[in-house]
PDB file of C-alpha atoms in Angstrom:
ATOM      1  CA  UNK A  66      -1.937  -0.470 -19.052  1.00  0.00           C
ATOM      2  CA  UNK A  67      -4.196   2.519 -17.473  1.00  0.00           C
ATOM      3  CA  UNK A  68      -7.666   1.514 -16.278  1.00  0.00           C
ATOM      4  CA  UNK A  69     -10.221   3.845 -18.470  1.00  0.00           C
ATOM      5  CA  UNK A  70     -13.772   2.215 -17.462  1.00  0.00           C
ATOM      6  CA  UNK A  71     -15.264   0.911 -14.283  1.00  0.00           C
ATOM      7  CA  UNK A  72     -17.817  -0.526 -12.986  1.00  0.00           C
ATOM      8  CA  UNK A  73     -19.163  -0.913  -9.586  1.00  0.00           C
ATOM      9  CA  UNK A  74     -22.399  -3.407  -8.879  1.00  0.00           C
ATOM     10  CA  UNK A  75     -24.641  -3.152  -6.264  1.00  0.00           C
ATOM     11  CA  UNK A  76     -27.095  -5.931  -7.663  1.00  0.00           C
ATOM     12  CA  UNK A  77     -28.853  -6.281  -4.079  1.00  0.00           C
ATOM     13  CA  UNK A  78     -29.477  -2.398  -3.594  1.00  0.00           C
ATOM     14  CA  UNK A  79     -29.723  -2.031  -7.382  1.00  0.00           C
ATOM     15  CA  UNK A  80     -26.676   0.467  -7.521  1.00  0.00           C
ATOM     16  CA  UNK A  81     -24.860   0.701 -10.941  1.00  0.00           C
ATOM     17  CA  UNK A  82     -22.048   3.252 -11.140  1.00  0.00           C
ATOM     18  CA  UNK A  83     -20.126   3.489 -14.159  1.00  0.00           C
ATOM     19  CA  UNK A  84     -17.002   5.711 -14.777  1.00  0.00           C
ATOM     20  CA  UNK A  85     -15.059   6.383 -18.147  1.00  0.00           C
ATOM     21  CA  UNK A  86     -11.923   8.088 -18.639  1.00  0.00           C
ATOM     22  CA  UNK A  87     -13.177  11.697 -20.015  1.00  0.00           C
ATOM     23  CA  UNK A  88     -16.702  10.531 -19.852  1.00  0.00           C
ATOM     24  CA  UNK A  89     -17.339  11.370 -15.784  1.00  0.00           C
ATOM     25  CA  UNK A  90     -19.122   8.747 -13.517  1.00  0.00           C
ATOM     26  CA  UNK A  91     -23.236   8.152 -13.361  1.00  0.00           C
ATOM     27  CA  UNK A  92     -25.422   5.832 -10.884  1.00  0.00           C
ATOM     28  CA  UNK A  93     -27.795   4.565 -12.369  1.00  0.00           C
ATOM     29  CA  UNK A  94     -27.046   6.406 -15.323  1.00  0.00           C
ATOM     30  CA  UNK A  95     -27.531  10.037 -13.693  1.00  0.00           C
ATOM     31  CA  UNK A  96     -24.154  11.797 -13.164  1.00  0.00           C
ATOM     32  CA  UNK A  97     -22.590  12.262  -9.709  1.00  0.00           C
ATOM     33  CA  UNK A  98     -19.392  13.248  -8.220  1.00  0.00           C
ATOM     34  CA  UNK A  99     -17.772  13.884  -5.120  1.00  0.00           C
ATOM     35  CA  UNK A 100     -18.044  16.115  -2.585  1.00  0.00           C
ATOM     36  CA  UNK A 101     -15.635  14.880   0.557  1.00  0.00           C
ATOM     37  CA  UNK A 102     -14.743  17.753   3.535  1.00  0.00           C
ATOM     38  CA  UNK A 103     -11.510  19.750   3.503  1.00  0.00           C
ATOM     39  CA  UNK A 104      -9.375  17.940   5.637  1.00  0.00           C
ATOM     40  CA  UNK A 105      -8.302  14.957   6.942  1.00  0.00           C
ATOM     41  CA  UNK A 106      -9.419  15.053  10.922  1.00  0.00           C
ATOM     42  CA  UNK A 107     -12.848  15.809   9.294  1.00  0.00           C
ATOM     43  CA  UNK A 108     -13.057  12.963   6.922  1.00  0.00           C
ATOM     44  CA  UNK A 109     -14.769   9.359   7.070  1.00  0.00           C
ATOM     45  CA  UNK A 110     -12.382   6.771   6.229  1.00  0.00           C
ATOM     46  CA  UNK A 111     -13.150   3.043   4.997  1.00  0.00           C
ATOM     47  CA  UNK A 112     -10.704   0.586   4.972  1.00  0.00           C
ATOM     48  CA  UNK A 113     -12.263  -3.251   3.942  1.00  0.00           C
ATOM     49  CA  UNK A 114     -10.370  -4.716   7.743  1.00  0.00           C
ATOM     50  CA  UNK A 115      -7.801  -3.536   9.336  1.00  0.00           C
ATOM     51  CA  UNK A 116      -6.131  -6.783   9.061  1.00  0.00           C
ATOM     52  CA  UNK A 117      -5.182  -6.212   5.698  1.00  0.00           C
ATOM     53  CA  UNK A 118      -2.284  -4.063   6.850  1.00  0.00           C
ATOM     54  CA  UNK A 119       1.149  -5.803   7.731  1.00  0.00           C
ATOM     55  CA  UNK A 120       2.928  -5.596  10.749  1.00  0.00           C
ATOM     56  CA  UNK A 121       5.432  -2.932  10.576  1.00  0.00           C
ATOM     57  CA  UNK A 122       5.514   0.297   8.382  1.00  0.00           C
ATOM     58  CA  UNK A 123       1.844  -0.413   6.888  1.00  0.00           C
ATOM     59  CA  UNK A 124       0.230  -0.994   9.622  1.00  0.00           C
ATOM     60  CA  UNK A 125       1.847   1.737  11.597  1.00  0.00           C
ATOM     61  CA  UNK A 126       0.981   3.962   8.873  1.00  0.00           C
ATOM     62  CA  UNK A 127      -2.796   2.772   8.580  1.00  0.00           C
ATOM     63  CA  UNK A 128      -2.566   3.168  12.455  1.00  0.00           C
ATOM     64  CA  UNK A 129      -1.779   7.051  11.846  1.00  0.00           C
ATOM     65  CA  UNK A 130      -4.465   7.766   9.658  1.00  0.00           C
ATOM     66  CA  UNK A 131      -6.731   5.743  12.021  1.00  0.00           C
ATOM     67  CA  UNK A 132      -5.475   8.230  14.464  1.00  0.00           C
ATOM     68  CA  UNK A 133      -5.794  11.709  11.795  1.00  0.00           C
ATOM     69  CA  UNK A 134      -9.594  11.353  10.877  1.00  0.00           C
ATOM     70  CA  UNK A 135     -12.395  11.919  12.465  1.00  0.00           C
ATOM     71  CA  UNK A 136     -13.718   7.651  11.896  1.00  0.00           C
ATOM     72  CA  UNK A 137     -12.007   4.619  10.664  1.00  0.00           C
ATOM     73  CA  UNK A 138     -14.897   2.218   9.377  1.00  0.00           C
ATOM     74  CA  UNK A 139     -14.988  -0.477   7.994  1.00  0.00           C
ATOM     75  CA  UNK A 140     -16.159  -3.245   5.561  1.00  0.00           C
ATOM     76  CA  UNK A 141     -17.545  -2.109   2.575  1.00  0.00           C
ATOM     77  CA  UNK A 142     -14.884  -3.254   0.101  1.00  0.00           C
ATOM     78  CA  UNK A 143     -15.925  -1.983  -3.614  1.00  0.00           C
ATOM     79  CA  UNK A 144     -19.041  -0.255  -1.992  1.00  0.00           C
ATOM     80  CA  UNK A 145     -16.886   2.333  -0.068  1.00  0.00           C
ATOM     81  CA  UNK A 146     -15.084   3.212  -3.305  1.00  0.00           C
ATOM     82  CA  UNK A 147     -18.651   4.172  -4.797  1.00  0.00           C
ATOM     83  CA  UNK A 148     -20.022   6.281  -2.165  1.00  0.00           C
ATOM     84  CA  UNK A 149     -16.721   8.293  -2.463  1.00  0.00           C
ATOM     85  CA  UNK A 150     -17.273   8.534  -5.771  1.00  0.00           C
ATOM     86  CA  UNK A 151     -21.212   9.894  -4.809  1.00  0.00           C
ATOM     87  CA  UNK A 152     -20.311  12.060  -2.123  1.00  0.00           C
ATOM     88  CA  UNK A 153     -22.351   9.875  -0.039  1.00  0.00           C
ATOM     89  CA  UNK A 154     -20.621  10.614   3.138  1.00  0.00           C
ATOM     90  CA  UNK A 155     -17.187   8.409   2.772  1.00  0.00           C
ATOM     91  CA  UNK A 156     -14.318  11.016   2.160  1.00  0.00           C
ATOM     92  CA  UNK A 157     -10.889   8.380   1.806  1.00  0.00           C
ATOM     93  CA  UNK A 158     -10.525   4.744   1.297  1.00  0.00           C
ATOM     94  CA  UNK A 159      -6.725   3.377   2.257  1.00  0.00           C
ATOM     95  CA  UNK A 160      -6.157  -0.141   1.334  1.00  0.00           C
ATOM     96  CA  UNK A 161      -3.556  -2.604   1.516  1.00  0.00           C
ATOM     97  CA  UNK A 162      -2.560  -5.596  -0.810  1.00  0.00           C
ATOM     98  CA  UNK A 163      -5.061  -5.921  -3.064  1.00  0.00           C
ATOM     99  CA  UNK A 164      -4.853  -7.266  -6.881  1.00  0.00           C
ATOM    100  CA  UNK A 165      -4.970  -5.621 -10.448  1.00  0.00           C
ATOM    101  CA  UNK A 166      -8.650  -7.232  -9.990  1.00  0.00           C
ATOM    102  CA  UNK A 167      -9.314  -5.301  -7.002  1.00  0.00           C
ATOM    103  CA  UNK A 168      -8.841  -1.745  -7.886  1.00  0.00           C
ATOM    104  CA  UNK A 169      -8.429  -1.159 -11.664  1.00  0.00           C
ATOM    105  CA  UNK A 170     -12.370  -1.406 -11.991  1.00  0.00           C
ATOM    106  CA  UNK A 171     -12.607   1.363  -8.949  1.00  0.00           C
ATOM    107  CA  UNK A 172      -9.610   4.139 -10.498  1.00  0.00           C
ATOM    108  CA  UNK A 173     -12.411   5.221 -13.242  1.00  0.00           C
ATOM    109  CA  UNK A 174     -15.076   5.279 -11.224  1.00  0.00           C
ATOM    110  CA  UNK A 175     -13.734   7.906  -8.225  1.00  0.00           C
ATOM    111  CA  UNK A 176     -11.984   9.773 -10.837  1.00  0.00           C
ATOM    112  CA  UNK A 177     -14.211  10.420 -13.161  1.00  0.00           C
ATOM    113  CA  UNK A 178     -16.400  11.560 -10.191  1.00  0.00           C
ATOM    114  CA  UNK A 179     -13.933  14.295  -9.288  1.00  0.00           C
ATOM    115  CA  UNK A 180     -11.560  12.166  -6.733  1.00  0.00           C
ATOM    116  CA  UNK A 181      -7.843  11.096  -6.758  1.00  0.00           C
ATOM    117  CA  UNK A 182      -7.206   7.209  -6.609  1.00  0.00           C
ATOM    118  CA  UNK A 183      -3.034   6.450  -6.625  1.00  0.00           C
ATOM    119  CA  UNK A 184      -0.967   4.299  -4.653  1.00  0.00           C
ATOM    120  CA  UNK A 185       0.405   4.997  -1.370  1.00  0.00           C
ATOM    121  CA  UNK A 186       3.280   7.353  -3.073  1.00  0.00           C
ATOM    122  CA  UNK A 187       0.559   9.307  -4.915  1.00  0.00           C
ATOM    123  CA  UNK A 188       1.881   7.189  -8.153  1.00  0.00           C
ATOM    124  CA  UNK A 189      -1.052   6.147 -10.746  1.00  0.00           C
ATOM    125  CA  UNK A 190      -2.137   2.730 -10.513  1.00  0.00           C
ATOM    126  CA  UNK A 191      -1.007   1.059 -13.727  1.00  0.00           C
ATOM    127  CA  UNK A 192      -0.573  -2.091 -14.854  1.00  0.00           C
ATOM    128  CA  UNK A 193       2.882  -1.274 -14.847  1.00  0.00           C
ATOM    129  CA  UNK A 194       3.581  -0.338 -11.555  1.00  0.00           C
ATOM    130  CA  UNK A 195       1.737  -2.526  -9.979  1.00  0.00           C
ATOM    131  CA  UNK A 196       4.337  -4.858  -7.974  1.00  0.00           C
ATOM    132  CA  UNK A 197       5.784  -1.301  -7.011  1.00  0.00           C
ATOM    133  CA  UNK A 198       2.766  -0.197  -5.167  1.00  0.00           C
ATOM    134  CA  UNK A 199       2.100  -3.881  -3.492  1.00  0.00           C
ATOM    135  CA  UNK A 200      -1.792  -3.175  -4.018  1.00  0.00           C
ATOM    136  CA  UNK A 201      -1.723  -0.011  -1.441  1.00  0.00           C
ATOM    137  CA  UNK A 202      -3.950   2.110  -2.863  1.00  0.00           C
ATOM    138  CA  UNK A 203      -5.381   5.578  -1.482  1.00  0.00           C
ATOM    139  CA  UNK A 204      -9.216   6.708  -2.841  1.00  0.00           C
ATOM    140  CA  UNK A 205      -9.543  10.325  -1.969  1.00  0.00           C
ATOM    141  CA  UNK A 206     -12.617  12.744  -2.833  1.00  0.00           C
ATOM    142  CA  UNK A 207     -10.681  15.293  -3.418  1.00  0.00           C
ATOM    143  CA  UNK A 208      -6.973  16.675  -3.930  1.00  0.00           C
ATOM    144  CA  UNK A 209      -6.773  17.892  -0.414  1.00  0.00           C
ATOM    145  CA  UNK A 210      -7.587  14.995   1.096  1.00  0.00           C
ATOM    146  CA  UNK A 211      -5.300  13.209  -1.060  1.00  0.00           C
ATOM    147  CA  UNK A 212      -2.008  15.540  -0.507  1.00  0.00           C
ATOM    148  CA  UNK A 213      -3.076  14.839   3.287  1.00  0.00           C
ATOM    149  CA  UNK A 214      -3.122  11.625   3.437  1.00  0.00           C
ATOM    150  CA  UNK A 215      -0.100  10.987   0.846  1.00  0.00           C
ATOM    151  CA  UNK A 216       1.691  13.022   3.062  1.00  0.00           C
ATOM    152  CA  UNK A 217       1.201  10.502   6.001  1.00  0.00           C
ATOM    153  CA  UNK A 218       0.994   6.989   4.108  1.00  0.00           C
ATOM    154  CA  UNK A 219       3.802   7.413   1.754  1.00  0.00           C
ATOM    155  CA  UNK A 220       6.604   8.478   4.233  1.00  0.00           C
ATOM    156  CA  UNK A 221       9.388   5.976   3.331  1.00  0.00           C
ATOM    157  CA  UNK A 222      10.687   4.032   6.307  1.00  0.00           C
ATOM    158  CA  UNK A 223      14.128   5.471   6.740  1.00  0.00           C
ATOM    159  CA  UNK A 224      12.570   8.917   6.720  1.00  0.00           C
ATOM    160  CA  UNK A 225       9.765   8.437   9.034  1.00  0.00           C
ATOM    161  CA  UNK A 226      11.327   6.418  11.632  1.00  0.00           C
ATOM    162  CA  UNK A 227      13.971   3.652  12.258  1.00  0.00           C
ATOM    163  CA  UNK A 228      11.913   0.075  12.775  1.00  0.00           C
ATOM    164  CA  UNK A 229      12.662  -1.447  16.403  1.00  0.00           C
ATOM    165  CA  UNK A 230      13.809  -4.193  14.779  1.00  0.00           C
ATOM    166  CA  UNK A 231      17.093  -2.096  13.724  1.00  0.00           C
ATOM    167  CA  UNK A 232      16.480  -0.290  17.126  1.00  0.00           C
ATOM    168  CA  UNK A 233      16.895  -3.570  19.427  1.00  0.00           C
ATOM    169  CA  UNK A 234      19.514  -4.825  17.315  1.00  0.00           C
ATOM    170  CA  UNK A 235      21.467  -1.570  17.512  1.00  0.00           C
ATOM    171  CA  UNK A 236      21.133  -1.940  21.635  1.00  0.00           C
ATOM    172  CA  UNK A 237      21.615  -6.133  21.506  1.00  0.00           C
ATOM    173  CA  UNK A 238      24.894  -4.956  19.314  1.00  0.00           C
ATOM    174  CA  UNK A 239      26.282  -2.299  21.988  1.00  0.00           C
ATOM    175  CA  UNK A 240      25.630  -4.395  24.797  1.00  0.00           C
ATOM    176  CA  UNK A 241      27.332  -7.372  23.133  1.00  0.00           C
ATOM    177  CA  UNK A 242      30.540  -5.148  22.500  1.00  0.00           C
ATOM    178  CA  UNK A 243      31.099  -3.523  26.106  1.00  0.00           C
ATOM    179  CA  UNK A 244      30.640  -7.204  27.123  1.00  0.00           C
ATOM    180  CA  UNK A 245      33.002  -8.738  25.246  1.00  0.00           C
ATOM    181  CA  UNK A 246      35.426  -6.302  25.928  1.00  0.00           C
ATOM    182  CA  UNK A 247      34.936  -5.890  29.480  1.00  0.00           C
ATOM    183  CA  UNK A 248      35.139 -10.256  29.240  1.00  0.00           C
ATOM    184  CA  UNK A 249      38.112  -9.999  27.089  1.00  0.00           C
ATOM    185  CA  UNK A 250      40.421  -7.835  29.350  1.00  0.00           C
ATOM    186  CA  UNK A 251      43.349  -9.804  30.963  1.00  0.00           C
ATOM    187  CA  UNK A 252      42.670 -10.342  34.712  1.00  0.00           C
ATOM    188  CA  UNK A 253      45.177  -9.010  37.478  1.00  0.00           C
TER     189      UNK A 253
END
């Protein structure tokens, strides 16, 4: 279950980038690959919406790599995938919940131009670990960018920070207690 071709489709612009496992990626049938700066508060970074991320540890995460690089943009969905792949200008793509029919086309295609495509844990996207990686998926140009931006998105929760939902209900707990035993102490 390992994606070895791709293609990406550009019928309007008449864009056609193909990527094989082994084979490298062409547009248009001439060969390109990436290119992509050296680090992270330097790089371009397409998301498809910003909506995509949930409320909570993705979107908080998404929010810190909005805050690393040097541009968030957006829209672009497949499109932003290829001009990583071309060295076009894009440098990172970080995506949330999308299908086996969103990405496994894409993983050939900005590998076999030189880039790193994984999940969110730096894991490769498989059809076997998909329901692991929830459709998070991070397309770098190159390993640098990749280590940098694995080391921000896949954080686990516990390790990064404790969610104010276990924060409040730490508080709502304490409070609760000194009440109820300040209310449960006999009166003199």
């Amino acid at each position: 279950g390992v994606p070895i071709i791709g293609v990406i489709d550009q019928c309007v612009l008449k864009e056609r980038w193909v990527g094989a496992v082994g084979q490298g990626t062409t547009l248009n049938g001439k060969p390109v690959s990436t290119s992509g700066c050296a680090t992270l508060k330097k790089s371009m970074m397409y998301a498809t919406t910003p909506h995509m991320f949930h409320k909570g540890e993705e979107a908080d995460k998404f929010d810190k790599m909005c805050d690393t690089v040097l541009r968030p943009l957006y829209g672009a969905d497949c499109y932003a995938y290829a001009i990583v792949a071309s060295g076009f200008g894009a440098d990172i793509v970080v995506e949330a919940d999308l299908g086996l029919y969103d990405y496994c086309a894409l993983v050939p295609v900005v590998e076999g131009a030189g880039g790193k495509m994984t999940d969110w844990y730096g894991r490769r996207l498989t059809l076997d670990n998909h329901e692991r990686s929830k459709g998070r998926v991070v397309a770098c140009a190159n390993e640098g960018l990749h280590k940098e931006a694995i080391a921000i998105l896949g954080k686990t929760w516990r390790n990064s920070f404790i969610p104010s939902i276990t924060k409040d209900g730490l508080l709502y707990l304490a409070v609760g207690a000194i009440l109820g035993a300040a209310l449960s102490r006999p009166r003199s």
